[in-house]
Short mmCIF file of N, CA, C and O in Angstrom, two decimals:
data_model
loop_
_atom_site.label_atom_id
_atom_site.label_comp_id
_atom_site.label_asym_id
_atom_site.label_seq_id
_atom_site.Cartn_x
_atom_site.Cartn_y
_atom_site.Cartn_z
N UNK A 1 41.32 2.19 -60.99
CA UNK A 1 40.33 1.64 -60.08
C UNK A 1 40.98 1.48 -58.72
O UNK A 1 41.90 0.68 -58.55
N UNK A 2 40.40 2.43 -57.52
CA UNK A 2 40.81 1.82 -56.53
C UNK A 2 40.50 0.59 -56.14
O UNK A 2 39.39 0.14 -56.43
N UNK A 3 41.38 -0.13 -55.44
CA UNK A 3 40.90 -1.28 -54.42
C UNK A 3 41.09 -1.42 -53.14
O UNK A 3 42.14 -1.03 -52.61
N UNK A 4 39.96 -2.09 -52.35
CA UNK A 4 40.02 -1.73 -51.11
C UNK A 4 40.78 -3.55 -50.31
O UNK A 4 40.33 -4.51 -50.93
N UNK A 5 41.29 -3.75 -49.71
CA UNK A 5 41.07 -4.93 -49.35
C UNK A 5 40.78 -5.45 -47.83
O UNK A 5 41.41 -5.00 -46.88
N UNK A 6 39.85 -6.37 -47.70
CA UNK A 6 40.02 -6.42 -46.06
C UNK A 6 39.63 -7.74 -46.40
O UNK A 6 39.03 -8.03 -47.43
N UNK A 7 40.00 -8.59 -45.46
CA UNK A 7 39.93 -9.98 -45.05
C UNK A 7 40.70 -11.11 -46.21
O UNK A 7 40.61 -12.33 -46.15
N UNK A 8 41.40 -10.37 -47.16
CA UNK A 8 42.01 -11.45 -48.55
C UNK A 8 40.64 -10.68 -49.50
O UNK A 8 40.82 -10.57 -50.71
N UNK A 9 39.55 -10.26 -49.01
CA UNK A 9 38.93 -9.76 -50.20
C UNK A 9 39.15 -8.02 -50.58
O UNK A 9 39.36 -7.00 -49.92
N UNK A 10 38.98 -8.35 -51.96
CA UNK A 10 39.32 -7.21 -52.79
C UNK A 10 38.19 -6.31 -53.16
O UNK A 10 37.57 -6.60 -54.18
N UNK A 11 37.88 -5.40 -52.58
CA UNK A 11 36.60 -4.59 -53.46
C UNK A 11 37.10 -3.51 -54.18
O UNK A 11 37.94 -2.78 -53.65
N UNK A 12 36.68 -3.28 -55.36
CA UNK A 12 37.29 -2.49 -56.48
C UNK A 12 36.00 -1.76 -56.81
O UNK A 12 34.92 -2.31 -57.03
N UNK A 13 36.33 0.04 -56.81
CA UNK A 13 35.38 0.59 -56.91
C UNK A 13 34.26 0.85 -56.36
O UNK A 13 33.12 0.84 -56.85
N UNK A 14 34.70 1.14 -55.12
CA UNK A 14 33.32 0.82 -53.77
C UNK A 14 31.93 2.16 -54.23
O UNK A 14 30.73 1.94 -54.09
N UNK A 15 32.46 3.31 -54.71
CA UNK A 15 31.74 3.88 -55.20
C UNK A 15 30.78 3.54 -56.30
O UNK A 15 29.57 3.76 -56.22
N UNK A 16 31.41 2.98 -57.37
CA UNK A 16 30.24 2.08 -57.95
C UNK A 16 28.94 1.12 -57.37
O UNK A 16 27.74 1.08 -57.64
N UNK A 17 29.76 0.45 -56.50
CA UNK A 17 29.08 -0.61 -56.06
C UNK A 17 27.94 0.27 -55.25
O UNK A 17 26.75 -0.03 -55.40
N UNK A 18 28.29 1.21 -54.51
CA UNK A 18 27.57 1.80 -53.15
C UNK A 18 25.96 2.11 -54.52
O UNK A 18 24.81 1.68 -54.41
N UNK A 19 26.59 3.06 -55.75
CA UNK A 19 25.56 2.99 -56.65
C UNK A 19 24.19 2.57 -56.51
O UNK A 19 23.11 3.14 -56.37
N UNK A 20 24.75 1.01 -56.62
CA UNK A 20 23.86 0.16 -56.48
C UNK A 20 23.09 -0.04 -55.41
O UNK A 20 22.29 -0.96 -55.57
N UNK A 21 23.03 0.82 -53.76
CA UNK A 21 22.34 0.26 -53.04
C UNK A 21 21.49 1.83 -53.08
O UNK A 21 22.01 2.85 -53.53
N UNK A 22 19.72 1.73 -52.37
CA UNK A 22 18.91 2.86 -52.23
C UNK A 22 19.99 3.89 -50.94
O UNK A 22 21.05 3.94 -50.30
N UNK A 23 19.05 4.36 -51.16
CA UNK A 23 19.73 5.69 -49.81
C UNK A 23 19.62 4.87 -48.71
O UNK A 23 20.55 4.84 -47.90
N UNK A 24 18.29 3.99 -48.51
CA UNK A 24 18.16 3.55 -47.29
C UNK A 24 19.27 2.33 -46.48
O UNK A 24 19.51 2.00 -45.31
N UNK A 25 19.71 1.95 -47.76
CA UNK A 25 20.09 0.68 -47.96
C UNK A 25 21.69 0.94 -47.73
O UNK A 25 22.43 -0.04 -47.82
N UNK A 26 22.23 2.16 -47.45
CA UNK A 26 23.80 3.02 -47.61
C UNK A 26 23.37 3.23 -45.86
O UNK A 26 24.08 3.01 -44.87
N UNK A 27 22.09 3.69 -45.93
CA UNK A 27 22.18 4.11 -44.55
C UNK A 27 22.04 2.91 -43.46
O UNK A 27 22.61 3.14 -42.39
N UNK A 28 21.34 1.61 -43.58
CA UNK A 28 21.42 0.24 -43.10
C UNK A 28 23.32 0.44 -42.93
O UNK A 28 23.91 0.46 -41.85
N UNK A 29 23.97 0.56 -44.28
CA UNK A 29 25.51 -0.22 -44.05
C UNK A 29 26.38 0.86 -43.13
O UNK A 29 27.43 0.56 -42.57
N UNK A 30 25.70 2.25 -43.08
CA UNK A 30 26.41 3.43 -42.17
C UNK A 30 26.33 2.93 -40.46
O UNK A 30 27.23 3.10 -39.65
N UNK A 31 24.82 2.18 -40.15
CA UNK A 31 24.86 1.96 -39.02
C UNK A 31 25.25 0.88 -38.20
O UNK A 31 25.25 0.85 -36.97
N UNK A 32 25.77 -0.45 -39.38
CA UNK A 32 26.11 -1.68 -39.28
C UNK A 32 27.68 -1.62 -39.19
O UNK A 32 28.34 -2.55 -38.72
N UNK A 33 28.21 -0.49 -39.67
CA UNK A 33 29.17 -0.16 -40.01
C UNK A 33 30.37 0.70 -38.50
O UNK A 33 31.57 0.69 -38.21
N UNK A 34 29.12 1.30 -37.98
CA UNK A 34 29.59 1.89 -36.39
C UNK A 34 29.66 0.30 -35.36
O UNK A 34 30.03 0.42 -34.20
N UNK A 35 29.35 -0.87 -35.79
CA UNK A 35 29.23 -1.81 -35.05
C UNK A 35 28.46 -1.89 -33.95
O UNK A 35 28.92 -2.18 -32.84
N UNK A 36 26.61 -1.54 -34.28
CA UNK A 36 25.83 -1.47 -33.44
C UNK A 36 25.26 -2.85 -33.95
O UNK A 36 25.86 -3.34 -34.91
N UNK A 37 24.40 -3.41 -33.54
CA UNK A 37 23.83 -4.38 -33.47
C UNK A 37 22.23 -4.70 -34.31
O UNK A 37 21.29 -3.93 -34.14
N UNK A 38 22.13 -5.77 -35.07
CA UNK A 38 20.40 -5.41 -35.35
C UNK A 38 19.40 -4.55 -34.83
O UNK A 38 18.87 -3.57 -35.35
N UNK A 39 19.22 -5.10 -33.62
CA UNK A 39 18.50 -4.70 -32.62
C UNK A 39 18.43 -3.03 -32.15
O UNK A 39 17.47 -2.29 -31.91
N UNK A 40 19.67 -2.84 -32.14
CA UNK A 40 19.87 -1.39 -32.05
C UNK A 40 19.72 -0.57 -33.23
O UNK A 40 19.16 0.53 -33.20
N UNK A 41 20.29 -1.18 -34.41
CA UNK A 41 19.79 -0.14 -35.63
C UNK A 41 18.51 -0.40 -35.75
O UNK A 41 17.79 0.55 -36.04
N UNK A 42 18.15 -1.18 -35.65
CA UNK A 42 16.68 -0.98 -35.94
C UNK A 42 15.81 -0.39 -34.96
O UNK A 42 14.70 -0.08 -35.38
N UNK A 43 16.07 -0.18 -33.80
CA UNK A 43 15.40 0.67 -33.16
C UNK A 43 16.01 2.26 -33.21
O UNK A 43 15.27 3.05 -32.63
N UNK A 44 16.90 2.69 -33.64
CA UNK A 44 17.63 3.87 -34.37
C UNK A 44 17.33 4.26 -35.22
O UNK A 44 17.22 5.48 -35.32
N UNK A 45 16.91 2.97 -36.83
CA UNK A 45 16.23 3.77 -37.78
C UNK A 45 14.50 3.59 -37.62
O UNK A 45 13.69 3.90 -38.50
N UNK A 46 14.25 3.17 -36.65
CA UNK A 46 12.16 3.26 -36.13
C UNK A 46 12.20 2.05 -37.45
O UNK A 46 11.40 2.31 -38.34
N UNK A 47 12.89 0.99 -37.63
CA UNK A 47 11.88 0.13 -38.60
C UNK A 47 11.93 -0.71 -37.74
O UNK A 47 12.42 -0.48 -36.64
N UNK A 48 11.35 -1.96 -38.14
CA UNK A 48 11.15 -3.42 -37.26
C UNK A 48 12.46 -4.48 -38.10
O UNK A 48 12.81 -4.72 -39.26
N UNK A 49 12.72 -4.74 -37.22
CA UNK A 49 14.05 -5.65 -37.60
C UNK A 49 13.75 -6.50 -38.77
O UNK A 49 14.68 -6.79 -39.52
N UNK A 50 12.50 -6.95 -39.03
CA UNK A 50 12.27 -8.37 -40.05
C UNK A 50 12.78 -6.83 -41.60
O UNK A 50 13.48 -7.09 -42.58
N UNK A 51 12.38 -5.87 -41.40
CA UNK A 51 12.67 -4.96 -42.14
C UNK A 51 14.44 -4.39 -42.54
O UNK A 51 14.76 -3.96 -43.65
N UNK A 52 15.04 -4.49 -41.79
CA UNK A 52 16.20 -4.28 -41.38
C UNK A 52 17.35 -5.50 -42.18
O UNK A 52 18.43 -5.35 -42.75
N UNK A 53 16.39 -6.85 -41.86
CA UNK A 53 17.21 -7.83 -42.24
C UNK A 53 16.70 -8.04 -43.80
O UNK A 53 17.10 -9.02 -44.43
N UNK A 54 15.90 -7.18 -44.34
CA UNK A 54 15.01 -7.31 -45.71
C UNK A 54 16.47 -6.76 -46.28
O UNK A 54 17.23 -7.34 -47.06
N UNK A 55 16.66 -5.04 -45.43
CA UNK A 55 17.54 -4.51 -46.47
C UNK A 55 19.14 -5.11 -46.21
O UNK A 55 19.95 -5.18 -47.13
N UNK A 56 19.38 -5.43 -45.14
CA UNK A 56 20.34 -6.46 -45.65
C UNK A 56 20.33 -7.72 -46.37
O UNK A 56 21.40 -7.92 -46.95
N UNK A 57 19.80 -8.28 -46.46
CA UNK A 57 19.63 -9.46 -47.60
C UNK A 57 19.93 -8.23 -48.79
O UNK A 57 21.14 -8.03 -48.94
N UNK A 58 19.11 -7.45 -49.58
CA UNK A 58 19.14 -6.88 -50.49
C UNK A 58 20.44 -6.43 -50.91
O UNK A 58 20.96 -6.41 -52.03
N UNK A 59 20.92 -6.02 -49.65
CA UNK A 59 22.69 -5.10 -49.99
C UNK A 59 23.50 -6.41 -50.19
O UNK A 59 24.55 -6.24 -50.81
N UNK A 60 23.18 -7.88 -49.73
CA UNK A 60 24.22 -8.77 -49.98
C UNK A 60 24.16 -8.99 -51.23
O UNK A 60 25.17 -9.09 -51.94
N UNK A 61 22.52 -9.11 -51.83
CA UNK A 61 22.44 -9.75 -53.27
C UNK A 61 22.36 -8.86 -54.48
O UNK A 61 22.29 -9.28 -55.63
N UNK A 62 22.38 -7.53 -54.12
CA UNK A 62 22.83 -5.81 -55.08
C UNK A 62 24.58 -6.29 -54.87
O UNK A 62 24.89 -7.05 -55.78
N UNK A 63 25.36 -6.11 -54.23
CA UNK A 63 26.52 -6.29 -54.47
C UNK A 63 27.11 -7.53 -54.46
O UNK A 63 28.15 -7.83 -53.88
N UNK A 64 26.26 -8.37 -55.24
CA UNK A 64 26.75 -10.29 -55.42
C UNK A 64 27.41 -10.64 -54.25
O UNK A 64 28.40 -11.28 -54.60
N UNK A 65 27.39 -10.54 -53.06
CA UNK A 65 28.14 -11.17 -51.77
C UNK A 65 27.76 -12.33 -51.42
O UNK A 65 26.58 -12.67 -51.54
N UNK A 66 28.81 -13.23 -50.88
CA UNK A 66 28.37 -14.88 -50.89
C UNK A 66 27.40 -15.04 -49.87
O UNK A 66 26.33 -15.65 -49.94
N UNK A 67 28.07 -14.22 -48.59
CA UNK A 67 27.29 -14.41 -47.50
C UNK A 67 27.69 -13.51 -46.41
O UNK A 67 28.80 -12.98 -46.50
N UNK A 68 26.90 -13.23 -45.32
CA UNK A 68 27.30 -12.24 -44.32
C UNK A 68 28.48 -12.28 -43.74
O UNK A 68 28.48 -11.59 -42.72
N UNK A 69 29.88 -13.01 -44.03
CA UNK A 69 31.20 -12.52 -43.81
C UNK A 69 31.13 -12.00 -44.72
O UNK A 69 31.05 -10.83 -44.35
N UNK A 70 31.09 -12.01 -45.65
CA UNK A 70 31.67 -11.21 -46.99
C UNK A 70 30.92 -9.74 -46.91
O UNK A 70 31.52 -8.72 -47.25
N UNK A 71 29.30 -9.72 -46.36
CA UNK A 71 29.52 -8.40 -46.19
C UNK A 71 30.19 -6.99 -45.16
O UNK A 71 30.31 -5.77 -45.28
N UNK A 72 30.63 -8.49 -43.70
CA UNK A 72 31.11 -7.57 -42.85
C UNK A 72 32.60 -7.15 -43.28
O UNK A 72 33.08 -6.21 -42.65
N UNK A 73 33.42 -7.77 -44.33
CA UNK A 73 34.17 -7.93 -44.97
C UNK A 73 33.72 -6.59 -45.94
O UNK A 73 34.17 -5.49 -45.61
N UNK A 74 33.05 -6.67 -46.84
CA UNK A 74 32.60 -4.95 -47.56
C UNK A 74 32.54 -4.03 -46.33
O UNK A 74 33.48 -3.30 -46.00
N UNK A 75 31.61 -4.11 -45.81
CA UNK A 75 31.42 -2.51 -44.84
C UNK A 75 32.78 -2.82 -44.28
O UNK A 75 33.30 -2.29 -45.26
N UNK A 76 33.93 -3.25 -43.49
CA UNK A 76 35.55 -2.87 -43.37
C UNK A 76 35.92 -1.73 -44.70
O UNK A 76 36.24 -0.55 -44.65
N UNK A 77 35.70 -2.68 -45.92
CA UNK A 77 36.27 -1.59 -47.10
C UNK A 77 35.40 -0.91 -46.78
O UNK A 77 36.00 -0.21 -45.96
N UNK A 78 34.23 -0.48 -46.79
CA UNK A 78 33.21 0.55 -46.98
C UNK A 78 34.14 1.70 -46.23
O UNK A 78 34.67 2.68 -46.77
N UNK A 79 34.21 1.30 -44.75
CA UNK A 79 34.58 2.16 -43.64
C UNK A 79 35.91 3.06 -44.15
O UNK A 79 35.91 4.29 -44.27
N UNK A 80 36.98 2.21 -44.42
CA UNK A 80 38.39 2.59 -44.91
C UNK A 80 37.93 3.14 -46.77
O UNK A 80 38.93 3.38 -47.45
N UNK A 81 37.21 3.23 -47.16
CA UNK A 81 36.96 3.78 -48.43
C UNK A 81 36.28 5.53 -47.90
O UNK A 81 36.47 6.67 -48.32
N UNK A 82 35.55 5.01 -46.92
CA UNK A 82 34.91 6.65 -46.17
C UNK A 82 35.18 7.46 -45.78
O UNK A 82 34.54 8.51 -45.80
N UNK A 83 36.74 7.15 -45.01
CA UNK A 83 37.36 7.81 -44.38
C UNK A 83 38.24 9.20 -45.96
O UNK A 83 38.47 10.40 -46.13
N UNK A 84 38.36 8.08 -46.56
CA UNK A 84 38.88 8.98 -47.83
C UNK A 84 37.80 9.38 -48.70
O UNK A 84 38.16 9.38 -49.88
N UNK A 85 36.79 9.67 -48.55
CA UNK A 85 35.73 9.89 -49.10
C UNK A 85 34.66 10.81 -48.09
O UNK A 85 33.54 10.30 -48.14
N UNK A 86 34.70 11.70 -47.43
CA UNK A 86 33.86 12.34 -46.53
C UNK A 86 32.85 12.65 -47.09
O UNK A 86 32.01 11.75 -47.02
N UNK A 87 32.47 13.69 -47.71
CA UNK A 87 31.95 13.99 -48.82
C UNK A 87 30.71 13.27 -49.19
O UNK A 87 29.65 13.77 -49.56
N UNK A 88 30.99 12.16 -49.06
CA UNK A 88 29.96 11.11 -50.34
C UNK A 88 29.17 10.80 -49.78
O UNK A 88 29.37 10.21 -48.71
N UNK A 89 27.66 11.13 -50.36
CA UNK A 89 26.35 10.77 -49.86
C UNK A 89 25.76 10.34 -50.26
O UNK A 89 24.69 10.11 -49.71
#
């Protein structure tokens, strides 16, 4: 099992976990992930932000996260898991 770690937290198996989120919901953490802003991804992916913050809530509580450090804390691993992972869609 790889593990990724960023902030003291450990994510193990980010590919599993990613599993667990829709396409849309990978693509929310791709654009949160370039460090654009609500406001901007959501006018990037044409939804309305109350939408935006739907599928984040969802990606915190699909991958049991306590709270939004912990997921800016995942998308770090996400990012450093991607880089070794091109490929994965």
């Amino acid at each position: 099992i790889m593990g990724m770690i960023s902030e003291g937290h450990i994510f193990t198996d980010i590919e599993t976990q990613l599993k667990l989120l829709s396409a849309k919901e990978i693509q929310v953490l791709d654009y949160l992930s370039y460090g654009n802003r609500m406001k901007e991804v959501s006018l990037q992916m044409n939804i309305a932000p109350s939408t935006l913050s739907t599928h984040k809530f969802r990606i915190i509580k699909k991958l049991s996260l306590d709270n939004r450090r912990a997921l800016l804390n995942f998308i770090a691993a996400y990012l450093d898991w991607k880089k070794n992972n091109p490929t994965f869609k």
